[in-house]
Short mmCIF file of C-alpha atoms and ligand atoms in Angstrom, two decimals:
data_model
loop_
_atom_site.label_atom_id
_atom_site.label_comp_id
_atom_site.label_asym_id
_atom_site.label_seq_id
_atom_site.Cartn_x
_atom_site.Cartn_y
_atom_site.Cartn_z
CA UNK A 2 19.90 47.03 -48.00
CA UNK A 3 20.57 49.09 -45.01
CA UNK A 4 19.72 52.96 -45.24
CA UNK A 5 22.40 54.88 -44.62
CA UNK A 6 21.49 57.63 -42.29
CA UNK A 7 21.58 61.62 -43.97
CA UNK A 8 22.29 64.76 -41.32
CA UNK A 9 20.79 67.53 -43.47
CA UNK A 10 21.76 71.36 -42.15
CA UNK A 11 18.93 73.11 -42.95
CA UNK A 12 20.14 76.88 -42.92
CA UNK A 13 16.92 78.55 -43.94
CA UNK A 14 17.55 82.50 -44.62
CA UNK A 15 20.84 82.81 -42.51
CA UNK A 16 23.97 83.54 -43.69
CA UNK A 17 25.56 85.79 -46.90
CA UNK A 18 27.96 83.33 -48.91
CA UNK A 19 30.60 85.02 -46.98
CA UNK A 20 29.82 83.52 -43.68
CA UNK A 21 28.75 80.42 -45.19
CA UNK A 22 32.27 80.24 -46.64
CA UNK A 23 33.39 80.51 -43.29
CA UNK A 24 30.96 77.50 -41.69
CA UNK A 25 31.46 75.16 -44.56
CA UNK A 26 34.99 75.39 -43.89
CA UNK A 27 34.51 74.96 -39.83
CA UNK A 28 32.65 72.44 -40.50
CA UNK A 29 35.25 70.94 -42.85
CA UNK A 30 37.68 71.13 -39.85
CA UNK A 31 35.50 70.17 -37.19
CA UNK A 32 34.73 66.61 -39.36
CA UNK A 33 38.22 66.01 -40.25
CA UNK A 34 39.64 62.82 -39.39
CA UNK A 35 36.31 61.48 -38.97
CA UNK A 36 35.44 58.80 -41.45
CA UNK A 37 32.24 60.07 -42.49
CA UNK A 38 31.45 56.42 -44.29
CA UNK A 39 28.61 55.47 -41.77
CA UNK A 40 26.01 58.63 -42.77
CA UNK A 41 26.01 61.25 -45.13
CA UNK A 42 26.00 64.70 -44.30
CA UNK A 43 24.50 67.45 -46.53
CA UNK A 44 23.96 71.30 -46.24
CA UNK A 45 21.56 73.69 -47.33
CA UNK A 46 21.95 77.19 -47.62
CA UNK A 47 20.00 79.65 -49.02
CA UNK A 48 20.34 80.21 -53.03
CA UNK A 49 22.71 82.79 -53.03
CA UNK A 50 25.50 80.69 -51.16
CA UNK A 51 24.95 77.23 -53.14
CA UNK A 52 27.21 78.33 -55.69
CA UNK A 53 29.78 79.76 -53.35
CA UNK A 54 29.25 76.63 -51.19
CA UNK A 55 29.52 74.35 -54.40
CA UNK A 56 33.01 75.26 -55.65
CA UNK A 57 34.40 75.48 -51.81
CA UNK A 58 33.41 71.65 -51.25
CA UNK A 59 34.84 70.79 -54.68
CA UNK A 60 37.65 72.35 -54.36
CA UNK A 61 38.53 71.62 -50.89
CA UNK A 62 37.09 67.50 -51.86
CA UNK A 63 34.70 67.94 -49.18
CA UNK A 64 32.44 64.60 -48.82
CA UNK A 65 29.45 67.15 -47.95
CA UNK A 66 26.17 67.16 -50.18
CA UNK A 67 24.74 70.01 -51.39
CA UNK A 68 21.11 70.57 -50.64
CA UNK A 69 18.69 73.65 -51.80
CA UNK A 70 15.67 74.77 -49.66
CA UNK A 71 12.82 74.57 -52.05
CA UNK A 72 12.93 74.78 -55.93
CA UNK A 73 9.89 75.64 -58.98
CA UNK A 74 8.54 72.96 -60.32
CA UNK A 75 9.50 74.07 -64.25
CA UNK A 76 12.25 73.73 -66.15
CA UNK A 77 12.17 77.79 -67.20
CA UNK A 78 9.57 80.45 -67.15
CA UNK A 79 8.98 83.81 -66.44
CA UNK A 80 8.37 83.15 -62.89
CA UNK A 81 10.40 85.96 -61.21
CA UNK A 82 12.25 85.45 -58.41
CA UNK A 83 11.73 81.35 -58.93
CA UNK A 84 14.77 78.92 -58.78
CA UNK A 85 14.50 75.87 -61.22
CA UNK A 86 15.78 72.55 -61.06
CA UNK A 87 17.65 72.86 -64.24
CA UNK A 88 19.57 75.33 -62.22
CA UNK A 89 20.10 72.93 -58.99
CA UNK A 90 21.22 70.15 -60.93
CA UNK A 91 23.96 72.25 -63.08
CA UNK A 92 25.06 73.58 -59.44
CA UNK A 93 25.06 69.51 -58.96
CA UNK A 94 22.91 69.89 -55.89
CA UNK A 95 21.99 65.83 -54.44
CA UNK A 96 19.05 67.20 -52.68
CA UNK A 97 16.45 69.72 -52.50
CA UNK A 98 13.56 70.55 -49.41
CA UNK A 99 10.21 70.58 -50.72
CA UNK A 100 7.54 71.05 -48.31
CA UNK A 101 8.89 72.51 -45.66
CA UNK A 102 6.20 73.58 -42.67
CA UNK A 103 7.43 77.40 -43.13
CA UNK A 104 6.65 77.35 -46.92
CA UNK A 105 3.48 75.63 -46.47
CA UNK A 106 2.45 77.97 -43.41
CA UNK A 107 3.98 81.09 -44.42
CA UNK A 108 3.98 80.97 -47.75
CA UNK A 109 1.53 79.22 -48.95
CA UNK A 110 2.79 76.51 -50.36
CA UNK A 111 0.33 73.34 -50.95
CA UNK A 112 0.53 69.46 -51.15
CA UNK A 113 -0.68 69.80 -54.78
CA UNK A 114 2.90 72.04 -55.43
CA UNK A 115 4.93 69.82 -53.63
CA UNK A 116 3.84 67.17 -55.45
CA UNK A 117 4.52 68.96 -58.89
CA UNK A 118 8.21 69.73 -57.09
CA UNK A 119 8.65 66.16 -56.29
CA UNK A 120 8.05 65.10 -59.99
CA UNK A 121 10.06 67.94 -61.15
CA UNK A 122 12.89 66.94 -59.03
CA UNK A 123 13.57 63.14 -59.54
CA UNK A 124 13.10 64.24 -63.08
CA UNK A 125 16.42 66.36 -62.42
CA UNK A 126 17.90 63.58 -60.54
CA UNK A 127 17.79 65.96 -57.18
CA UNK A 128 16.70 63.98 -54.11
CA UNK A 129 13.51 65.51 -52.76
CA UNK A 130 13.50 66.05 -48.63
CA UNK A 131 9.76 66.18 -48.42
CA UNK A 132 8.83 67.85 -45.13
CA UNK A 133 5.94 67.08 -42.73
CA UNK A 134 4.72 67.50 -39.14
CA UNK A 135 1.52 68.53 -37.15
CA UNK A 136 0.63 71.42 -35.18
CA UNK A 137 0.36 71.39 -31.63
CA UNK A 138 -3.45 71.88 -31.77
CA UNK A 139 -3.82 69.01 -34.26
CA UNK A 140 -1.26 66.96 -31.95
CA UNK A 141 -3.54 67.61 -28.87
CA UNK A 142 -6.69 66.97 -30.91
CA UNK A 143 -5.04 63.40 -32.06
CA UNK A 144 -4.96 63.89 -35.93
CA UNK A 145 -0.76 63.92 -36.06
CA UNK A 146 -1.63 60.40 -38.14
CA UNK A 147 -4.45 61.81 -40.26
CA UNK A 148 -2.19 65.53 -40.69
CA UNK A 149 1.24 63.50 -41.84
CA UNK A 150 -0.62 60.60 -44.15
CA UNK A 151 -2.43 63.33 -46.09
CA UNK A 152 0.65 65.38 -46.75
CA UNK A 153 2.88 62.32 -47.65
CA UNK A 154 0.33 60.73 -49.98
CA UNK A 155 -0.30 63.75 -51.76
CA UNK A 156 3.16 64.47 -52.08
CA UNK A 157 3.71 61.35 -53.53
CA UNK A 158 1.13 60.75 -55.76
CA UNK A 159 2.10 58.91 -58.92
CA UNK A 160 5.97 58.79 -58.40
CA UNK A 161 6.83 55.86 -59.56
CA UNK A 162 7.85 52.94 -56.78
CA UNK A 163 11.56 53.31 -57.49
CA UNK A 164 11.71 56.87 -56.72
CA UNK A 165 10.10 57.01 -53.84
CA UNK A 166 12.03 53.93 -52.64
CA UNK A 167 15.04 56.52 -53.18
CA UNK A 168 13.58 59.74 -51.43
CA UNK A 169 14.00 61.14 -48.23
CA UNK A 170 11.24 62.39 -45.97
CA UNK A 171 11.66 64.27 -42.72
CA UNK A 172 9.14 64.22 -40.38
CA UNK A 173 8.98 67.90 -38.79
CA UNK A 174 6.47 68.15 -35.99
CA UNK A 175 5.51 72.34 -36.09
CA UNK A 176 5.38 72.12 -32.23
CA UNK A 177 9.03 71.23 -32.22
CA UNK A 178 10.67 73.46 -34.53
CA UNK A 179 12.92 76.23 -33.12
CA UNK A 180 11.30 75.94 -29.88
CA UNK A 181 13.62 74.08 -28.38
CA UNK A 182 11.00 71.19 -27.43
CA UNK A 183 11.80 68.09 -29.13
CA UNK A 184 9.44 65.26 -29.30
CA UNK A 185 10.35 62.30 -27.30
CA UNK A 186 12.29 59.40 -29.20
CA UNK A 187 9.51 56.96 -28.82
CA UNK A 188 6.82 59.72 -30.17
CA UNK A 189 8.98 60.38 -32.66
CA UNK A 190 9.58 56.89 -33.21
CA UNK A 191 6.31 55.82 -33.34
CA UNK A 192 5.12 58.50 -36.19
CA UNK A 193 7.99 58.05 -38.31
CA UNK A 194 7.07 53.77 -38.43
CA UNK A 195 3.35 55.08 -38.94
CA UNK A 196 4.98 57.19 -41.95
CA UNK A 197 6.97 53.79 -43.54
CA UNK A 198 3.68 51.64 -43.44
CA UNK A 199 1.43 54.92 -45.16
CA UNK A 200 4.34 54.44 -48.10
CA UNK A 201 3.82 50.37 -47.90
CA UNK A 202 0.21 50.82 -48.48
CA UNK A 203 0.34 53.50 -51.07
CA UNK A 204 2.87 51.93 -52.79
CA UNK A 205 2.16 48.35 -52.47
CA UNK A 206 4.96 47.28 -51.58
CA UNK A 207 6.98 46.48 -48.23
CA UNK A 208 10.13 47.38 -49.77
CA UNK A 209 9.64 50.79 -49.97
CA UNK A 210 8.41 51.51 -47.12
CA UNK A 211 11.79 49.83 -45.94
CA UNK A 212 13.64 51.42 -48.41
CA UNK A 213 13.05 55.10 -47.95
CA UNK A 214 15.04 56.91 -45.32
CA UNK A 215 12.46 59.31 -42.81
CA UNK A 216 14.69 62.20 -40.89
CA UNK A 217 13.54 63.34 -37.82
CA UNK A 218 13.74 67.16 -37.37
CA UNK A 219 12.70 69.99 -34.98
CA UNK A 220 15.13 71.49 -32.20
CA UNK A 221 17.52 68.19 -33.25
CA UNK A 222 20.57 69.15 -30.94
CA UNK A 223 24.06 67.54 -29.93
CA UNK A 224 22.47 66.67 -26.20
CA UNK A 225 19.32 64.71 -27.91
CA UNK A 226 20.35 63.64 -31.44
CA UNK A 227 21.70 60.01 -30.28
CA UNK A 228 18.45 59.11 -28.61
CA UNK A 229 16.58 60.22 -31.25
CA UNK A 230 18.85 58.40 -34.70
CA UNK A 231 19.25 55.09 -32.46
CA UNK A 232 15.81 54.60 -32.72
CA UNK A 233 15.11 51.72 -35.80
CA UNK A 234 12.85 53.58 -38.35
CA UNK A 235 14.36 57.35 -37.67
CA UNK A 236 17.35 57.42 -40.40
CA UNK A 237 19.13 61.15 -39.29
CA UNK A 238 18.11 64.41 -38.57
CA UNK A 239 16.99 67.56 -40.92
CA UNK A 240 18.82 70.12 -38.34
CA UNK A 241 17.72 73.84 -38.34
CA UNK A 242 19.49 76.28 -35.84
CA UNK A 243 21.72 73.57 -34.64
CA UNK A 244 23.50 73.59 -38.31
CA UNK A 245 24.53 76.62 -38.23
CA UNK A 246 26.83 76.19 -35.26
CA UNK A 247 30.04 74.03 -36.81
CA UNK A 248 30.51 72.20 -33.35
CA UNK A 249 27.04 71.73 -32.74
CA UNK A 250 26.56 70.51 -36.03
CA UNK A 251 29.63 67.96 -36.19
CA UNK A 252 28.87 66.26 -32.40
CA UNK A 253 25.33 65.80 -33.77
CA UNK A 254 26.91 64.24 -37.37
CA UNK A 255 29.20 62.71 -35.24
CA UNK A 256 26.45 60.82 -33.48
CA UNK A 257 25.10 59.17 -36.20
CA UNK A 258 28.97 57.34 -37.36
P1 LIG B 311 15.26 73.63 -35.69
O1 LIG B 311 16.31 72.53 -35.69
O2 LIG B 311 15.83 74.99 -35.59
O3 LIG B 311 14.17 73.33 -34.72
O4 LIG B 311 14.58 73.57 -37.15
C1 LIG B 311 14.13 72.38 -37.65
C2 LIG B 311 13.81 72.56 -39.07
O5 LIG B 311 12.86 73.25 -39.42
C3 LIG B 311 14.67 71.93 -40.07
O6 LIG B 311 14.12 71.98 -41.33
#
């Protein structure tokens, strides 16, 4: 089956529910007319706007997703300040971004948690977006293969075939995120394929590899977003500062129809 390609708006901490109000609905207008079919196009804004976000969509029968930006792996707790899935799934959030390189570099956050996200999340029926990517010193010193293997087979360790078949990874190189560098199509290209046959071989099977869609993100723009989707194993874009510009964000949706 063909993978449908998923534009992902990755907001990170911008915008009070007010002013994501107002770009939901830009976006709403921008898209209009279009028949958004061909790809799927989610956002993700912080926690405090998904419910906001949530009821505008519904209301307004928006054919956007809904997509958090990183979730606890239990069900409830006295974790403080935590987010579970229980309380994604009752928002009916589609996806959630585990992973991502300013959690893991910032934060802390580990291939051993995202794993216990990952599990927690198809349990929840919430697509994970499992983020990874090199650093420019580990892309100069050659180990993007050994850096982006490690973090997807940990990640994935014992999911079971037909959810990983089902998940979404975006391949994120550090070097390229909100620097406004990009890595070339064929790079990018050429790591995302690398990323489908780690799956094959984990998983033992050629169909997931096939099956799973792998995003492309970092500095994703309207000018370079074309170049980078057209190529065969990149399926869409996890978009950062680009999303939260409605135009920008529709010309690069637009280039994946
Ligand atoms: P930019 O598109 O701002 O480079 O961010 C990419 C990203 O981190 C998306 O998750």
């Amino acid at each position: 089956m063909a993978r449908k390609p998923l534009i992902a708006g990755n907001w990170k901490m911008f915008k009070t529910h007010l002013e994501a109000i107002k770009l939901v609905q830009q976006l709403g207008y921008e898209l209009a007319g279009h028949d958004l079919s061909a790809a799927e196009v989610a956002v993700c804004p912080p926690f405090t706007s998904l419910r906001t976000v949530q009821t505008l969509m519904e209301d307004d029968r928006m054919e956007f997703a809904l997509g958090a930006q990183n979730m606890h792996s239990e069900d409830e707790g006295a974790f403080t300040g935590e987010v579970s899935p229980v309380m994604l799934q009752a928002l009916r959030v589609r996806y959630v971004i585990l992973g991502h390189s300013e959690r893991r570099e910032l934060l802390g956050e580990t291939d051993e948690g995202v794993n216990q996200k990952a599990k927690a999340a198809f349990k929840h029926e919430l697509t994970p977006i499992m983020c990874c990517g090199e650093t420019e010193a580990e892309r100069e010193g050659g180990l993007t293969q050994s850096k982006v293997e490690g973090q997807v087979r940990k990640g994935l360790a014992g999911v079971k075939d037909e959810l990983v078949a089902r998940s979404v990874i975006a391949y994120e190189p550090i070097w390229a995120i909100g620097t406004g560098k990009t890595a070339t199509p064929d790079d990018a290209q050429e790591t995302v394929s690398f990323i489908r046959s780690v799956i094959a071989k984990q998983f033992g099977d050629e169909e997931v590899g096939t099956a799973i869609r792998i995003l492309y993100g970092g500095s994703v723009k309207a000018g370079n977003a074309k170049a980078l989707f057209d190529q065969p194993d990149i399926d869409g874009g996890l978009v950062g500062g680009a999303s939260l510009d409605a135009g920008e964000f529709a010309a690069i949706v637009k280039s994946a129809l």
